[in-house]
Amino acid sequence: MFDQDPLFKNNILETIIDSAYEWIVVVDHEGIVRYMNKTYCEFLGENPKEVIGKHVTKVIENTKMHKDVLQGKVEIADLQFIRGNYMIANRIPILNEGKVIGAVGTVIFRDTEQWKKMNSHIKALLHELNFYKKEWEEINGASYTLNDFAGTSREVQKVKKHVKNIASGDLSVLIRGESGTGKELLAHSIHQLSERSGKPFIKLNCGAVPEHLFESELFGYSEGAFTGAKKGGKLGKFQLADGGTLFLDEIGDLPQSMQIKLLRVLQEKEVEPVGSVYTQKVNVRVIAATNRPLESLINENKFREDLFYRINVLQIQIPPLRERKEDIWPLAENFIRLNCAETGKRILSIDDDVKEAFLAYSWPGNARELKNFVEAAIQLTHSDRLSLDVFPDFLKEKLGINKKQLTLKEHVQETEKNVISYYLETMDGDIMRVAKHLGIGKTNLYDKIKKYNIR
């Protein structure tokens, strides 16, 4: 009977696939879903009957089933970020007489507990890789360019033009602006556009170094200079930056005891390591940055006037974000794009009330605060849409969003959405368990998941 009844064979085959360890999806040559097994649908919170006929990008976040694989490329063991975790995905083109007519994709690690162990291991390796990559960038050069200074306002275009004009040459530059406006980014850009771009870019945050370590950090020390000194001594930031650029961030926090020594180095172009009786010639361009009013510090005898004139040969002033609100959305979109590329998430739309709230806010933390807002929202959203609902309460308060303005119906809907999202997450997307726990039918739960766009 098994060999003779095609219907029976199809039912057996479908049962086997639905029970398979892997999650399986099949698309046609246009990326339209033609089949998705039951376990995959349950994980995604999709109705098996409703996914058929949809484009795969509307069903699976960060999918690549509609890209290279439909050009005949085989992809094995690719990392894919789905619902907050990295998964291992395989994508195989389906060929008929040498022509690609579709593709089959599989995702392994349906066992959530087993996957969590490996996922933690992979994340640890990725974090370690990022750590060494960042360390390499810090030692070997600048990692940003002028293209990273996003914005369309007249003020931003003026700043970019000024950077291009002053990048060449060796004159000292002072970058001024509030915290979070992008001072370090411009320092990187100046170095990249200068004749020194092939040489080291070294940075030092003057507000992060203990006063008793400043001299050795800037000028290095010789062997035996003090108890605990490294054998052979240590190079300071000036020696490391020789031939390149030294970026002194938060120059207003430089201890007074170090200001005269820095001035001498800038004038004489030579450093004397701690514990040494010899000086070393250095060829370094200094870019300094501050968010403090140096003129007021001079009047209070907290900053040397002669050092100010030495570092303030060329000056760039970055206006705060509240004075160039037309840059808010170009910046936000740039941060969304970068964060999605880093985390594997996907944001396709942004609610108008989010844009209105962003434009109405004063952004005292400038671009850095905007970046933090965007990253928090992307992390907390369970869909490809960015709405005010996903922002934490303390961010909503900052944006001036009063939840009491919601109607009773809106409060009920928001509560229902949060409850369903919570149980889907805690029960690993098991539709049957969630529906039973909430006392509603499976179909009703599917309808609510679709209504609230829960992923």
XYZ file of C-alpha atoms in Angstrom:
455
model
C 0.000 0.000 0.000
C 2.861 2.335 0.826
C 4.284 1.829 -2.665
C 0.955 2.160 -4.441
C -0.877 5.060 -2.755
C 0.674 8.482 -3.631
C -1.572 10.291 -1.102
C -0.420 7.954 1.662
C 3.219 8.525 0.686
C 2.740 12.306 0.699
C 1.147 12.203 4.158
C 3.984 10.048 5.501
C 6.588 12.377 3.970
C 4.903 15.498 5.389
C 4.664 13.915 8.843
C 8.374 13.066 8.739
C 9.347 16.597 7.680
C 7.080 18.232 10.281
C 8.714 16.095 12.968
C 12.234 16.698 11.729
C 14.909 18.056 14.060
C 15.630 20.917 11.651
C 13.352 23.798 10.753
C 12.686 23.647 7.034
C 11.462 26.219 4.505
C 11.102 25.949 0.726
C 10.828 28.963 -1.597
C 10.330 29.273 -5.330
C 12.595 31.193 -7.749
C 10.997 34.499 -6.679
C 11.504 33.909 -2.964
C 7.852 33.064 -2.302
C 7.315 30.543 0.513
C 5.912 27.270 -0.845
C 6.400 25.155 2.266
C 7.438 25.597 5.903
C 7.360 22.746 8.381
C 5.269 22.891 11.525
C 8.128 23.290 14.018
C 9.552 26.295 12.151
C 6.109 27.951 12.026
C 5.636 27.422 15.767
C 9.010 28.988 16.543
C 8.250 32.021 14.382
C 4.691 32.317 15.711
C 3.278 31.910 12.210
C 0.177 30.090 11.031
C 1.364 27.269 8.700
C -1.474 27.945 6.260
C -0.904 31.712 6.155
C 2.836 31.668 5.426
C 2.285 29.974 2.062
C 2.368 32.587 -0.702
C 4.181 35.217 1.336
C 7.612 36.497 0.374
C 10.199 34.901 2.643
C 11.409 38.324 3.906
C 7.946 38.882 5.392
C 8.171 35.657 7.379
C 11.789 35.164 8.498
C 13.874 38.031 9.860
C 17.353 38.560 8.362
C 16.723 35.801 5.820
C 19.007 35.369 2.804
C 16.800 32.815 1.039
C 15.915 35.345 -1.665
C 19.501 36.382 -2.454
C 22.611 34.455 -3.529
C 21.023 31.032 -3.094
C 18.560 31.807 -5.902
C 21.578 32.538 -8.089
C 22.742 28.973 -7.518
C 25.052 29.584 -4.525
C 25.185 26.922 -1.796
C 25.447 28.300 1.757
C 26.344 25.915 4.569
C 26.543 26.654 8.331
C 25.856 30.378 8.012
C 25.144 32.386 11.181
C 21.653 33.921 11.183
C 20.125 36.090 13.915
C 16.499 35.058 14.602
C 14.369 36.216 17.511
C 17.284 37.309 19.655
C 19.658 34.383 19.029
C 22.203 33.257 16.458
C 21.106 30.161 14.534
C 22.991 27.915 12.120
C 21.374 28.054 8.674
C 21.914 26.020 5.504
C 20.579 27.163 2.105
C 20.594 24.898 -0.950
C 19.337 25.864 -4.441
C 16.852 23.512 -6.116
C 17.880 22.769 -9.709
C 15.850 21.398 -12.602
C 17.731 20.709 -15.820
C 20.487 23.074 -14.651
C 18.074 25.923 -13.876
C 17.386 27.251 -10.365
C 13.675 26.858 -9.648
C 13.790 27.527 -5.910
C 15.676 26.825 -2.701
C 15.395 24.845 0.498
C 16.603 26.263 3.787
C 17.185 24.482 7.075
C 17.901 25.873 10.531
C 19.328 23.553 13.165
C 19.235 23.659 16.984
C 15.522 23.370 17.634
C 16.421 22.301 21.192
C 16.498 25.693 22.907
C 18.547 24.623 25.927
C 21.180 22.974 23.743
C 21.249 25.983 21.500
C 21.628 28.425 24.409
C 24.857 26.700 25.443
C 26.364 26.931 21.959
C 24.906 30.402 21.395
C 26.667 31.654 24.536
C 29.919 30.131 23.283
C 29.567 31.776 19.863
C 28.703 35.148 21.400
C 31.764 34.914 23.641
C 33.959 34.243 20.598
C 32.387 37.160 18.697
C 32.920 39.476 21.653
C 36.538 38.361 21.896
C 37.020 38.958 18.175
C 35.489 42.440 18.454
C 37.722 43.197 21.452
C 40.912 42.360 19.546
C 39.665 44.168 16.463
C 39.014 47.295 18.503
C 42.394 46.995 20.214
C 44.098 46.691 16.823
C 42.317 49.809 15.541
C 43.335 51.765 18.624
C 46.989 50.836 18.169
C 47.261 51.047 14.382
C 45.132 53.999 13.360
C 41.865 55.837 13.003
C 38.700 53.839 12.431
C 36.293 56.594 11.301
C 36.114 58.782 8.208
C 34.282 61.999 7.429
C 31.463 59.929 5.887
C 30.654 58.667 9.394
C 29.821 62.233 10.482
C 26.191 61.956 9.367
C 23.870 64.882 8.773
C 22.361 67.044 6.047
C 22.136 70.415 7.801
C 23.979 73.504 6.689
C 25.983 73.410 9.923
C 27.212 69.849 9.293
C 28.199 70.666 5.715
C 30.115 73.694 7.017
C 31.978 71.540 9.575
C 32.871 68.942 6.926
C 34.178 71.600 4.577
C 36.281 73.099 7.385
C 37.742 69.663 8.206
C 38.775 69.153 4.576
C 40.424 72.585 4.516
C 42.515 72.074 7.655
C 43.297 68.346 7.393
C 46.474 68.846 5.394
C 49.409 70.376 7.217
C 50.783 69.962 10.716
C 49.105 72.749 12.698
C 47.441 71.859 16.007
C 43.640 71.617 16.031
C 41.165 72.212 18.865
C 37.746 70.585 18.423
C 35.021 72.055 20.631
C 31.502 70.865 21.279
C 29.175 69.400 23.861
C 29.493 65.803 25.006
C 28.293 63.352 22.359
C 28.543 65.673 19.341
C 31.226 63.627 17.549
C 34.516 65.316 18.467
C 36.537 62.077 18.374
C 34.977 61.132 15.047
C 36.250 64.398 13.529
C 39.716 63.814 15.001
C 39.817 60.440 13.221
C 38.630 62.142 10.014
C 41.320 64.833 10.125
C 43.998 62.161 10.487
C 42.537 60.082 7.646
C 42.531 63.089 5.301
C 46.017 64.275 6.275
C 49.436 63.370 4.884
C 49.944 61.415 8.128
C 47.152 58.913 7.414
C 49.657 56.098 6.855
C 51.202 56.690 10.277
C 49.799 55.923 13.775
C 46.725 57.585 15.225
C 47.046 57.469 19.030
C 44.474 58.769 21.496
C 44.435 59.581 25.184
C 41.455 60.628 27.307
C 42.886 63.201 29.702
C 39.973 62.715 32.084
C 40.571 58.973 32.471
C 44.236 58.900 33.553
C 45.233 59.220 37.247
C 47.387 62.310 37.776
C 50.420 60.351 39.038
C 50.474 58.258 35.835
C 50.094 61.112 33.358
C 53.754 61.809 32.738
C 54.649 58.183 32.014
C 51.519 57.769 29.831
C 52.453 60.766 27.678
C 56.244 60.544 27.622
C 57.021 56.927 28.596
C 59.695 55.805 31.061
C 63.110 54.165 31.025
C 64.046 50.861 32.607
C 64.374 51.135 36.407
C 62.645 54.531 36.517
C 60.548 53.392 39.471
C 59.544 50.270 41.386
C 57.525 48.019 39.094
C 58.785 49.600 35.862
C 58.877 47.210 32.900
C 62.177 45.777 31.797
C 63.334 47.849 28.852
C 61.002 50.706 29.784
C 57.805 51.781 28.064
C 56.978 54.078 25.181
C 54.597 56.950 25.856
C 51.791 58.207 23.657
C 54.059 60.764 21.970
C 56.606 58.121 20.973
C 53.862 55.783 19.752
C 52.383 58.596 17.643
C 55.729 59.610 16.123
C 55.140 60.562 12.499
C 51.373 60.497 13.011
C 48.670 62.123 15.120
C 48.056 62.288 18.868
C 44.453 62.946 19.908
C 44.104 64.418 23.410
C 40.440 64.115 24.352
C 38.994 66.172 27.240
C 42.065 68.438 27.267
C 40.307 70.644 29.841
C 40.819 67.860 32.403
C 44.608 67.879 31.986
C 46.217 68.328 35.451
C 47.951 71.671 35.937
C 51.198 69.894 36.772
C 51.211 68.402 33.271
C 50.216 71.507 31.347
C 53.674 73.127 31.419
C 55.316 69.814 30.419
C 52.943 69.367 27.492
C 53.580 72.950 26.408
C 57.340 72.337 26.434
C 56.951 69.221 24.261
C 54.805 71.122 21.764
C 57.356 73.924 21.594
C 60.566 71.880 21.543
C 59.164 68.816 19.711
C 61.021 66.471 22.016
C 60.125 64.351 25.037
C 62.074 63.229 28.083
C 60.924 59.828 29.380
C 60.545 59.457 33.123
C 63.847 58.343 34.666
C 65.889 59.225 31.551
C 68.590 61.874 31.198
C 68.144 62.016 27.425
C 65.455 63.603 25.275
C 63.905 62.083 22.159
C 62.814 64.039 19.109
C 59.193 63.431 18.069
C 57.224 64.505 15.013
C 53.597 64.541 16.146
C 50.531 66.535 15.175
C 48.293 67.200 18.163
C 44.504 67.331 17.928
C 42.783 68.280 21.175
C 39.091 68.217 22.072
C 37.028 69.627 24.914
C 33.453 70.236 26.032
C 34.600 72.644 28.738
C 34.885 76.479 28.454
C 38.675 76.791 28.401
C 38.506 80.608 28.523
C 36.682 80.409 31.865
C 39.246 77.908 33.152
C 42.007 80.349 32.162
C 40.308 83.131 34.142
C 40.105 80.767 37.124
C 43.837 79.905 36.736
C 42.972 76.246 36.047
C 44.278 76.178 32.471
C 47.415 77.831 31.103
C 46.757 80.584 28.615
C 49.980 79.883 26.691
C 49.001 76.211 26.300
C 45.559 77.288 25.074
C 47.105 79.397 22.302
C 49.440 76.535 21.385
C 46.632 73.975 20.901
C 44.101 76.462 19.492
C 45.908 77.247 16.235
C 42.994 75.870 14.212
C 39.537 75.400 15.732
C 36.413 73.435 14.855
C 33.140 74.109 16.662
C 30.468 71.396 16.475
C 26.964 72.754 17.136
C 24.679 70.713 19.434
C 21.965 68.536 17.938
C 19.163 70.757 19.256
C 20.430 73.555 16.969
C 20.340 71.353 13.848
C 17.235 69.230 14.189
C 17.204 68.386 10.493
C 20.143 66.076 11.307
C 18.188 64.003 13.844
C 16.649 61.589 11.334
C 19.704 61.153 9.101
C 21.630 60.314 12.279
C 18.908 58.003 13.615
C 18.657 56.149 10.293
C 22.434 55.751 10.223
C 22.439 54.331 13.756
C 19.566 51.963 12.871
C 21.443 50.712 9.809
C 24.675 50.160 11.761
C 22.936 48.473 14.706
C 20.929 46.158 12.449
C 24.113 45.162 10.622
C 25.803 44.444 13.949
C 22.957 42.556 15.638
C 21.327 40.931 12.606
C 17.952 42.511 13.363
C 15.785 44.152 10.715
C 13.848 47.426 10.939
C 11.657 48.207 7.913
C 9.464 51.017 9.235
C 9.350 53.675 11.948
C 6.121 55.077 13.364
C 5.451 58.765 12.798
C 4.954 59.384 16.539
C 8.529 58.170 17.146
C 9.817 60.762 14.680
C 7.669 63.484 16.263
C 8.930 62.619 19.747
C 12.548 62.635 18.574
C 12.157 66.014 16.878
C 10.529 67.531 19.966
C 13.295 66.360 22.329
C 16.292 68.617 23.097
C 18.942 65.836 23.109
C 21.274 67.125 25.844
C 23.511 64.089 25.181
C 23.496 64.871 21.453
C 24.304 62.122 18.896
C 25.583 59.714 21.578
C 22.253 59.910 23.426
C 20.333 59.443 20.172
C 22.443 56.363 19.418
C 21.647 54.907 22.858
C 17.899 55.551 22.356
C 17.921 53.811 18.971
C 19.918 50.811 20.186
C 17.606 50.327 23.187
C 14.516 50.421 20.959
C 15.957 47.939 18.444
C 17.001 45.579 21.225
C 13.522 45.592 22.784
C 11.397 45.382 19.641
C 10.028 41.997 18.535
C 9.051 43.122 15.055
C 10.497 44.949 12.074
C 8.658 48.128 13.089
C 9.962 50.740 15.514
C 7.171 52.128 17.703
C 6.979 54.119 20.934
C 5.719 50.991 22.727
C 9.160 49.386 22.684
C 10.972 52.225 24.443
C 11.706 51.691 28.165
C 9.613 53.812 30.539
C 12.531 56.041 31.552
C 13.206 56.849 27.878
C 9.519 57.565 27.332
C 9.627 60.000 30.246
C 12.629 61.750 28.704
C 10.790 62.026 25.392
C 7.802 63.509 27.223
C 5.469 60.635 26.370
C 2.661 60.426 28.931
C 1.157 56.943 29.034
C -1.911 58.351 30.828
C -2.982 59.887 27.526
C -3.840 56.412 26.239
C -7.487 55.436 26.049
C -8.819 52.502 28.089
C -8.916 50.379 24.934
C -5.281 51.248 24.153
C -4.226 50.339 27.703
C -6.000 46.962 27.374
C -4.393 46.265 23.976
C -0.930 47.226 25.207
C -1.304 44.963 28.252
C -2.550 42.079 26.089
C 0.377 42.486 23.691
C 2.924 42.564 26.542
C 1.426 39.467 28.212
C 1.437 37.441 24.978
C 4.989 38.556 24.156
C 6.154 37.601 27.648
C 4.726 34.065 27.562
C 5.903 33.435 23.985
C 9.429 34.304 25.087
C 9.377 32.359 28.369
C 7.803 29.305 26.711
C 10.187 29.367 23.741
C 7.466 30.176 21.235
C 5.404 27.057 21.996
C 2.012 28.180 20.641
C 0.052 25.309 22.189
C 1.492 25.873 25.680
C 0.940 29.641 25.542
C -2.644 29.283 24.313
C -3.420 26.716 27.036
C -1.825 28.897 29.730
C -3.795 31.978 28.625
C -7.041 30.006 28.293
C -7.620 30.829 24.630
C -7.684 28.790 21.437
C -4.673 28.360 19.201
C -6.378 30.153 16.283
C -7.314 33.059 18.548
C -3.697 33.323 19.692
C -2.446 33.305 16.101
C -4.888 36.140 15.314
C -3.612 38.225 18.245
C 0.028 37.589 17.333
C -0.730 38.828 13.826
C -2.788 41.777 15.108
C -0.011 43.043 17.371
C 2.764 42.107 14.948
C 4.530 40.019 17.609
C 7.659 38.111 16.555
